[in-house]
């Protein structure tokens, strides 16, 4: 038995498992040799057991700090996900040009479809308007009224034609702008993909270096 | 580029701080609900044991989260969220205990030393009426003993023994050195031992105290 007793702080760390392993062994050895400390520690232990009689009133906190297994599981899942992602990226690289071409074709097809739909709607509405005007002229009672309505229909038709040309010009302008934006976006995506490839290659090289480097000897 | 894509510390850091940061900056209701869900149990446990009453504990836990939201702008992401939250809960407990003490000075309604209603409730997996009765009596004795401890000691016992905080974390929450936390814990356990003496038939009659130098704080 040593001449000096461990302090109460030492014993609290010991009882709640917060001391270092070496210190824990020292305190255990002291306990075996010192009846005074043994009695005192047993008294504290009994108080701790008594506290457990007031069972937990609420579920314990799901602490990340006290669930190392969960953290390791999450880490393993993340590493697995990264591995799958790297694998998919690596396998998709040779097909990137094909994919870009597919994206371009899809965008072009959608733009052309929108253009055709817009033109059809415009044609249909003009035809409906012309029919209504012709019907109104036929029902008109006097020759003068029919003449006025016919003139009005011509003016309206000319106006619609110029409107249609303006619409189509605006649509073409919008179309060109969208194509330019798609082109810029495509270039940006290519840059990001190339940078990501470089970064992943570098990470792979570093991992290979680490794996091939000799293991350090344990102290 | 890869370094920007994958930030390793962000993958492993505690999500509480990130959720609270979203609450502070974006008033993210979903993040706040997640924090409440995650911490409701521990905060209710703390409040219940500090007050000795489950119903008051539940009320104070609600008040804690209301105050947490009200003070979201004072949260600093450099600190631990748990420390921030425990402090709020403790301050609310202290306020409530002060109110109870004031009421007790002017009336006969004291602290919940005889309030069995809402103080102790047990899970349904009881082993039988007799065993349950014994367990109830023991639990009630512990509750009474805890309430008789001075508040600084009770806080340490509740946070260390029931909520599982490390002594260092308790020091951060309460604002005292780790050594003081440990010395308060040892003194609290000693006092509990004396208060719960009838429950300790196996203890020796004459327990030699630790030498005085070992108990110096």
XYZ file of C-alpha atoms in Angstrom:
436
model
C 0.000 0.000 0.000
C 1.290 3.407 -0.914
C 1.689 6.147 1.667
C -0.593 8.604 -0.100
C -4.200 7.804 -0.937
C -5.685 8.702 -4.299
C -7.898 11.772 -4.197
C -11.683 11.757 -4.377
C -11.366 13.138 -7.924
C -9.236 10.152 -8.861
C -11.865 7.808 -7.509
C -14.678 9.552 -9.347
C -12.808 9.154 -12.641
C -12.217 5.530 -11.704
C -15.829 4.806 -10.796
C -17.214 6.432 -13.945
C -14.600 4.999 -16.269
C -13.016 8.282 -17.231
C -9.472 7.509 -16.158
C -6.645 6.288 -18.351
C -6.123 2.506 -18.472
C -2.779 2.678 -16.706
C -4.173 4.865 -13.957
C -7.135 2.522 -13.647
C -4.820 -0.414 -12.989
C -2.897 1.606 -10.409
C -6.104 2.478 -8.584
C -7.271 -1.129 -8.654
C -3.986 -2.192 -7.142
C -4.370 0.456 -4.458
C -7.874 -0.744 -3.699
C -6.670 -4.283 -3.151
C -4.073 -3.086 -0.700
C -5.973 -0.325 1.141
C -9.056 -1.236 3.216
C -9.791 2.425 3.964
C -10.123 3.356 0.327
C -11.875 0.088 -0.428
C -14.603 0.859 2.108
C -15.003 4.381 0.836
C -15.212 3.312 -2.798
C -17.726 0.606 -1.907
C -19.862 3.227 -0.184
C -19.806 5.393 -3.294
C -20.579 2.393 -5.486
C -23.575 1.600 -3.357
C -24.860 5.147 -3.731
C -24.458 4.806 -7.477
C -26.434 1.570 -7.476
C -29.122 3.199 -5.356
C -29.461 6.005 -7.877
C -30.326 3.398 -10.483
C -33.470 2.551 -8.526
C -35.003 5.736 -9.862
C -35.149 4.266 -13.315
C -34.845 6.419 -16.341
C -37.890 8.604 -16.788
C -37.221 9.243 -20.464
C -35.338 7.472 -23.247
C -31.666 8.244 -23.284
C -30.190 10.667 -25.733
C -29.008 9.077 -28.956
C -25.535 10.418 -28.592
C -23.058 10.042 -31.416
C -20.316 10.160 -28.829
C -21.522 6.999 -27.072
C -22.339 5.039 -30.189
C -19.019 4.448 -31.894
C -20.384 1.378 -33.658
C -23.042 3.515 -35.320
C -20.460 6.056 -36.385
C -18.271 3.382 -37.874
C -21.261 1.909 -39.658
C -22.077 5.300 -41.153
C -18.439 5.788 -42.128
C -18.404 2.372 -43.803
C -21.606 3.205 -45.679
C -20.141 6.525 -46.830
C -16.954 4.841 -48.028
C -19.014 2.230 -49.844
C -21.059 4.956 -51.511
C -17.903 6.809 -52.570
C -16.495 3.594 -53.982
C -19.637 2.942 -55.986
C -19.652 6.552 -57.213
C -16.007 6.377 -58.287
C -16.668 3.104 -60.066
C -19.655 4.481 -61.908
C -17.787 7.631 -62.904
C -14.821 5.610 -64.117
C -16.985 3.290 -66.172
C -19.044 6.141 -67.624
C -16.021 8.138 -68.851
C -15.676 6.476 -72.301
C -19.384 7.100 -72.982
C -19.355 10.800 -72.051
C -19.244 11.985 -75.699
C -22.184 9.779 -76.542
C -24.108 11.067 -73.542
C -23.441 14.680 -74.493
C -24.687 13.995 -78.026
C -27.824 12.411 -76.593
C -28.438 15.464 -74.397
C -27.991 17.772 -77.403
C -30.420 15.744 -79.502
C -32.966 15.721 -76.710
C -32.758 19.510 -76.285
C -33.045 20.077 -80.044
C -36.026 17.753 -80.298
C -37.845 19.525 -77.476
C -37.181 22.965 -78.957
C -38.420 21.873 -82.385
C -41.537 20.326 -80.891
C -42.304 23.558 -78.997
C -41.775 25.569 -82.175
C -44.137 23.354 -84.187
C -46.795 23.437 -81.477
C -46.656 27.235 -81.278
C -46.976 27.583 -85.061
C -49.964 25.222 -85.123
C -51.769 27.174 -82.401
C -51.184 30.440 -84.268
C -52.480 28.992 -87.569
C -55.565 27.558 -85.915
C -56.517 30.803 -84.192
C -56.096 32.806 -87.410
C -58.267 30.366 -89.321
C -60.959 30.549 -86.636
C -60.932 34.336 -86.728
C -61.210 34.423 -90.549
C -64.151 32.017 -90.497
C -65.971 34.119 -87.941
C -65.490 37.267 -90.003
C -66.678 35.571 -93.218
C -69.755 34.269 -91.435
C -70.518 37.712 -90.047
C -70.153 39.253 -93.532
C -72.497 36.660 -95.063
C -75.136 37.391 -92.451
C -74.888 41.149 -92.913
C -77.965 42.671 -94.490
C -76.651 45.372 -96.796
C -74.017 45.327 -99.540
C -72.295 48.266 -97.917
C -72.019 46.439 -94.627
C -70.626 43.361 -96.407
C -68.032 45.594 -98.123
C -66.983 47.178 -94.820
C -66.701 43.809 -93.125
C -64.710 42.417 -96.052
C -62.266 45.335 -95.886
C -62.016 44.912 -92.151
C -61.263 41.196 -92.610
C -58.447 42.009 -95.042
C -56.899 44.546 -92.697
C -57.203 42.082 -89.850
C -55.639 39.341 -91.928
C -52.708 41.588 -92.852
C -52.318 42.546 -89.248
C -52.347 38.877 -88.169
C -49.750 38.018 -90.779
C -47.387 40.727 -89.570
C -48.035 39.634 -85.966
C -47.253 36.070 -86.893
C -43.982 37.103 -88.514
C -43.082 39.092 -85.391
C -43.938 36.122 -83.157
C -41.856 33.775 -85.262
C -38.895 36.200 -85.239
C -39.123 36.474 -81.454
C -39.389 32.722 -81.127
C -36.323 32.199 -83.329
C -34.396 34.701 -81.202
C -35.440 32.885 -78.047
C -34.526 29.588 -79.647
C -31.021 30.825 -80.501
C -30.530 32.181 -77.004
C -31.569 28.874 -75.439
C -29.238 26.952 -77.698
C -26.369 29.272 -76.693
C -27.163 28.757 -73.006
C -27.305 25.005 -73.461
C -23.923 25.166 -75.155
C -22.448 27.159 -72.269
C -23.959 24.771 -69.750
C -22.545 21.820 -71.651
C -19.055 23.371 -71.578
C -19.347 24.060 -67.858
C -20.444 20.480 -67.211
C -17.521 19.174 -69.214
C -15.151 21.336 -67.157
C -16.653 20.088 -63.879
C -16.478 16.477 -65.053
C -12.836 16.850 -66.106
C -11.927 18.486 -62.771
C -13.756 15.777 -60.855
C -11.946 13.115 -62.872
C -8.611 14.766 -62.074
C -9.435 14.970 -58.363
C -10.566 11.366 -58.216
C -7.479 10.222 -60.087
C -5.305 12.111 -57.636
C -7.175 10.610 -54.676
C -6.806 7.146 -56.208
C -3.067 7.680 -56.672
C -2.727 8.841 -53.061
C -4.638 5.799 -51.832
C -2.407 3.530 -53.888
C 0.661 5.286 -52.461
C -0.648 4.842 -48.943
C -1.486 1.212 -49.569
C 1.935 0.481 -51.065
C 3.929 2.397 -48.416
C 5.570 0.196 -45.730
C 3.660 -0.036 -42.428
C 5.121 1.773 -39.485
C 6.216 -0.400 -36.659
C 4.197 -0.196 -33.509
C 5.928 1.428 -30.509
C -11.666 20.119 -56.817
C -12.073 16.808 -55.065
C -11.264 18.546 -51.793
C -14.178 20.868 -52.322
C -16.496 18.054 -53.266
C -15.747 15.898 -50.231
C -15.080 17.634 -46.945
C -14.149 14.853 -44.553
C -14.841 16.699 -41.260
C -18.367 17.522 -42.409
C -19.102 13.824 -42.869
C -18.283 12.976 -39.266
C -19.170 16.079 -37.296
C -22.117 16.040 -34.926
C -25.320 17.022 -36.725
C -26.730 19.007 -33.771
C -24.558 22.016 -34.524
C -25.464 22.019 -38.210
C -29.170 21.722 -37.412
C -28.986 24.594 -34.922
C -27.095 26.673 -37.447
C -29.916 26.144 -39.919
C -32.406 27.151 -37.221
C -30.435 30.305 -36.565
C -29.755 31.370 -40.143
C -32.775 30.025 -42.033
C -35.310 29.564 -39.229
C -35.570 25.999 -40.478
C -38.619 24.508 -38.726
C -37.726 20.970 -39.764
C -34.246 21.251 -38.279
C -35.715 22.600 -35.051
C -38.243 19.761 -34.891
C -35.380 17.318 -35.350
C -33.459 18.910 -32.470
C -36.522 18.772 -30.229
C -37.117 15.145 -31.107
C -33.495 14.282 -30.410
C -33.184 16.172 -27.118
C -36.644 16.039 -25.611
C -35.883 12.931 -23.557
C -32.619 14.105 -21.983
C -33.978 17.571 -21.215
C -37.118 16.135 -19.645
C -34.923 13.778 -17.645
C -32.826 16.647 -16.337
C -35.804 18.830 -15.468
C -37.733 15.971 -13.880
C -34.862 14.986 -11.644
C -33.939 18.529 -10.743
C -37.546 19.297 -9.781
C -38.477 15.836 -8.557
C -41.681 15.909 -10.561
C -42.372 14.471 -13.974
C -45.175 16.856 -14.922
C -43.130 19.898 -14.016
C -40.208 18.331 -15.827
C -42.274 18.078 -19.008
C -43.427 21.683 -18.687
C -39.908 22.917 -18.129
C -38.624 20.902 -21.071
C -41.177 22.634 -23.304
C -40.126 25.963 -21.884
C -36.505 25.075 -22.567
C -37.160 24.503 -26.263
C -39.246 27.644 -26.495
C -36.364 29.607 -24.989
C -33.903 27.830 -27.269
C -35.814 29.077 -30.294
C -36.187 32.554 -28.848
C -32.418 32.711 -28.284
C -31.384 31.082 -31.528
C -29.523 34.191 -32.629
C -27.243 34.025 -29.602
C -26.065 30.525 -30.542
C -22.453 30.510 -31.691
C -21.511 27.616 -33.965
C -18.043 27.467 -32.445
C -19.530 26.061 -29.245
C -21.188 22.738 -28.652
C -24.931 22.774 -29.121
C -25.444 20.412 -26.201
C -23.660 22.779 -23.805
C -25.832 25.646 -25.037
C -29.014 23.617 -24.539
C -28.073 22.169 -21.129
C -27.341 25.672 -19.858
C -30.733 26.935 -20.962
C -32.453 23.983 -19.310
C -30.474 24.402 -16.103
C -31.241 28.103 -15.886
C -34.934 27.345 -16.276
C -34.670 24.712 -13.542
C -32.898 27.172 -11.244
C -35.609 29.789 -11.898
C -38.331 27.271 -11.092
C -36.564 26.106 -7.938
C -36.247 29.723 -6.805
C -39.966 30.234 -7.359
C -40.748 27.098 -5.364
C -38.473 28.263 -2.584
C -40.193 31.657 -2.475
C -43.621 30.007 -2.413
C -42.476 27.747 0.393
C -41.435 30.749 2.445
C -44.978 32.113 2.245
C -47.026 28.942 2.356
C -46.972 25.374 3.477
C -46.728 24.110 -0.098
C -43.156 23.141 -0.331
C -40.940 21.389 -2.759
C -42.360 18.141 -4.075
C -41.167 16.096 -1.179
C -44.560 14.505 -0.714
C -45.888 14.816 -4.225
C -46.315 11.316 -5.400
C -48.585 12.353 -8.258
C -46.630 12.768 -11.409
C -43.344 12.185 -9.717
C -42.796 8.512 -10.256
C -44.119 6.484 -13.102
C -42.755 3.169 -14.211
C -42.720 1.123 -17.328
C -45.336 -1.528 -17.930
C -42.957 -4.490 -17.778
C -43.323 -4.778 -14.016
C -42.473 -8.078 -12.365
C -45.522 -8.109 -10.077
C -47.345 -6.047 -7.470
C -45.001 -6.809 -4.550
C -41.805 -6.280 -6.471
C -43.281 -3.168 -8.030
C -44.173 -1.827 -4.606
C -40.630 -2.381 -3.399
C -39.209 -0.741 -6.494
C -41.577 2.192 -6.063
C -40.461 2.664 -2.494
C -36.805 2.550 -3.451
C -37.316 4.950 -6.314
C -39.246 7.324 -4.083
C -36.457 7.192 -1.512
C -33.923 8.072 -4.194
C -36.095 10.908 -5.449
C -36.429 12.296 -1.942
C -32.707 11.957 -1.327
C -31.865 13.750 -4.554
C -34.190 16.594 -3.647
C -32.420 16.958 -0.322
C -29.061 17.393 -1.982
C -27.899 20.986 -2.443
C -28.557 22.110 -6.007
C -24.891 22.281 -7.086
C -24.473 18.653 -6.072
C -27.793 17.557 -7.555
C -26.907 19.052 -10.924
C -23.663 17.120 -11.053
C -25.335 13.852 -10.077
C -28.117 14.230 -12.627
C -25.835 15.212 -15.495
C -23.164 12.598 -14.758
C -25.099 9.625 -13.485
C -28.372 9.889 -15.377
C -27.541 11.847 -18.521
C -24.067 10.418 -19.012
C -22.101 13.645 -19.481
C -18.372 13.511 -18.885
C -17.018 15.440 -15.918
C -15.323 17.847 -18.320
C -18.605 18.480 -20.152
C -20.378 19.140 -16.860
C -17.674 21.646 -16.022
C -18.357 23.411 -19.328
C -22.114 23.468 -18.729
C -21.974 24.616 -15.117
C -18.941 26.822 -15.552
C -16.642 25.266 -12.971
C -13.343 23.354 -13.199
C -13.461 19.620 -13.856
C -11.806 18.899 -10.512
C -14.561 20.771 -8.706
C -17.171 18.738 -10.552
C -15.523 15.535 -9.384
C -15.215 16.676 -5.802
C -18.889 17.707 -5.819
C -19.780 14.310 -7.232
C -17.891 12.512 -4.485
C -19.519 14.654 -1.819
C -22.940 14.110 -3.397
C -22.452 10.347 -3.389
C -21.351 10.492 0.234
C -24.418 12.494 1.207
C -26.679 10.158 -0.757
C -25.114 7.250 1.057
C -26.053 8.801 4.390
C -29.548 9.726 3.205
C -30.196 6.280 1.771
C -28.680 4.391 4.656
C -31.802 2.279 5.345
C -31.476 0.850 1.846
C -27.959 -0.363 2.448
C -28.100 -3.440 4.679
C -24.851 -4.842 3.354
C -22.740 -1.829 4.241
C -20.297 -2.228 7.108
C -21.214 -0.486 10.354
C -18.048 1.541 10.715
C -16.846 2.925 7.420
C -13.508 4.540 7.667
C -13.596 7.887 5.893
C -10.993 8.779 3.347
C -8.048 10.672 4.759
C -8.787 14.395 4.844
C -6.095 15.282 2.311
C -7.778 13.142 -0.313
C -11.046 15.078 -0.052
C -9.538 18.545 -0.322
C -10.972 20.445 -3.240
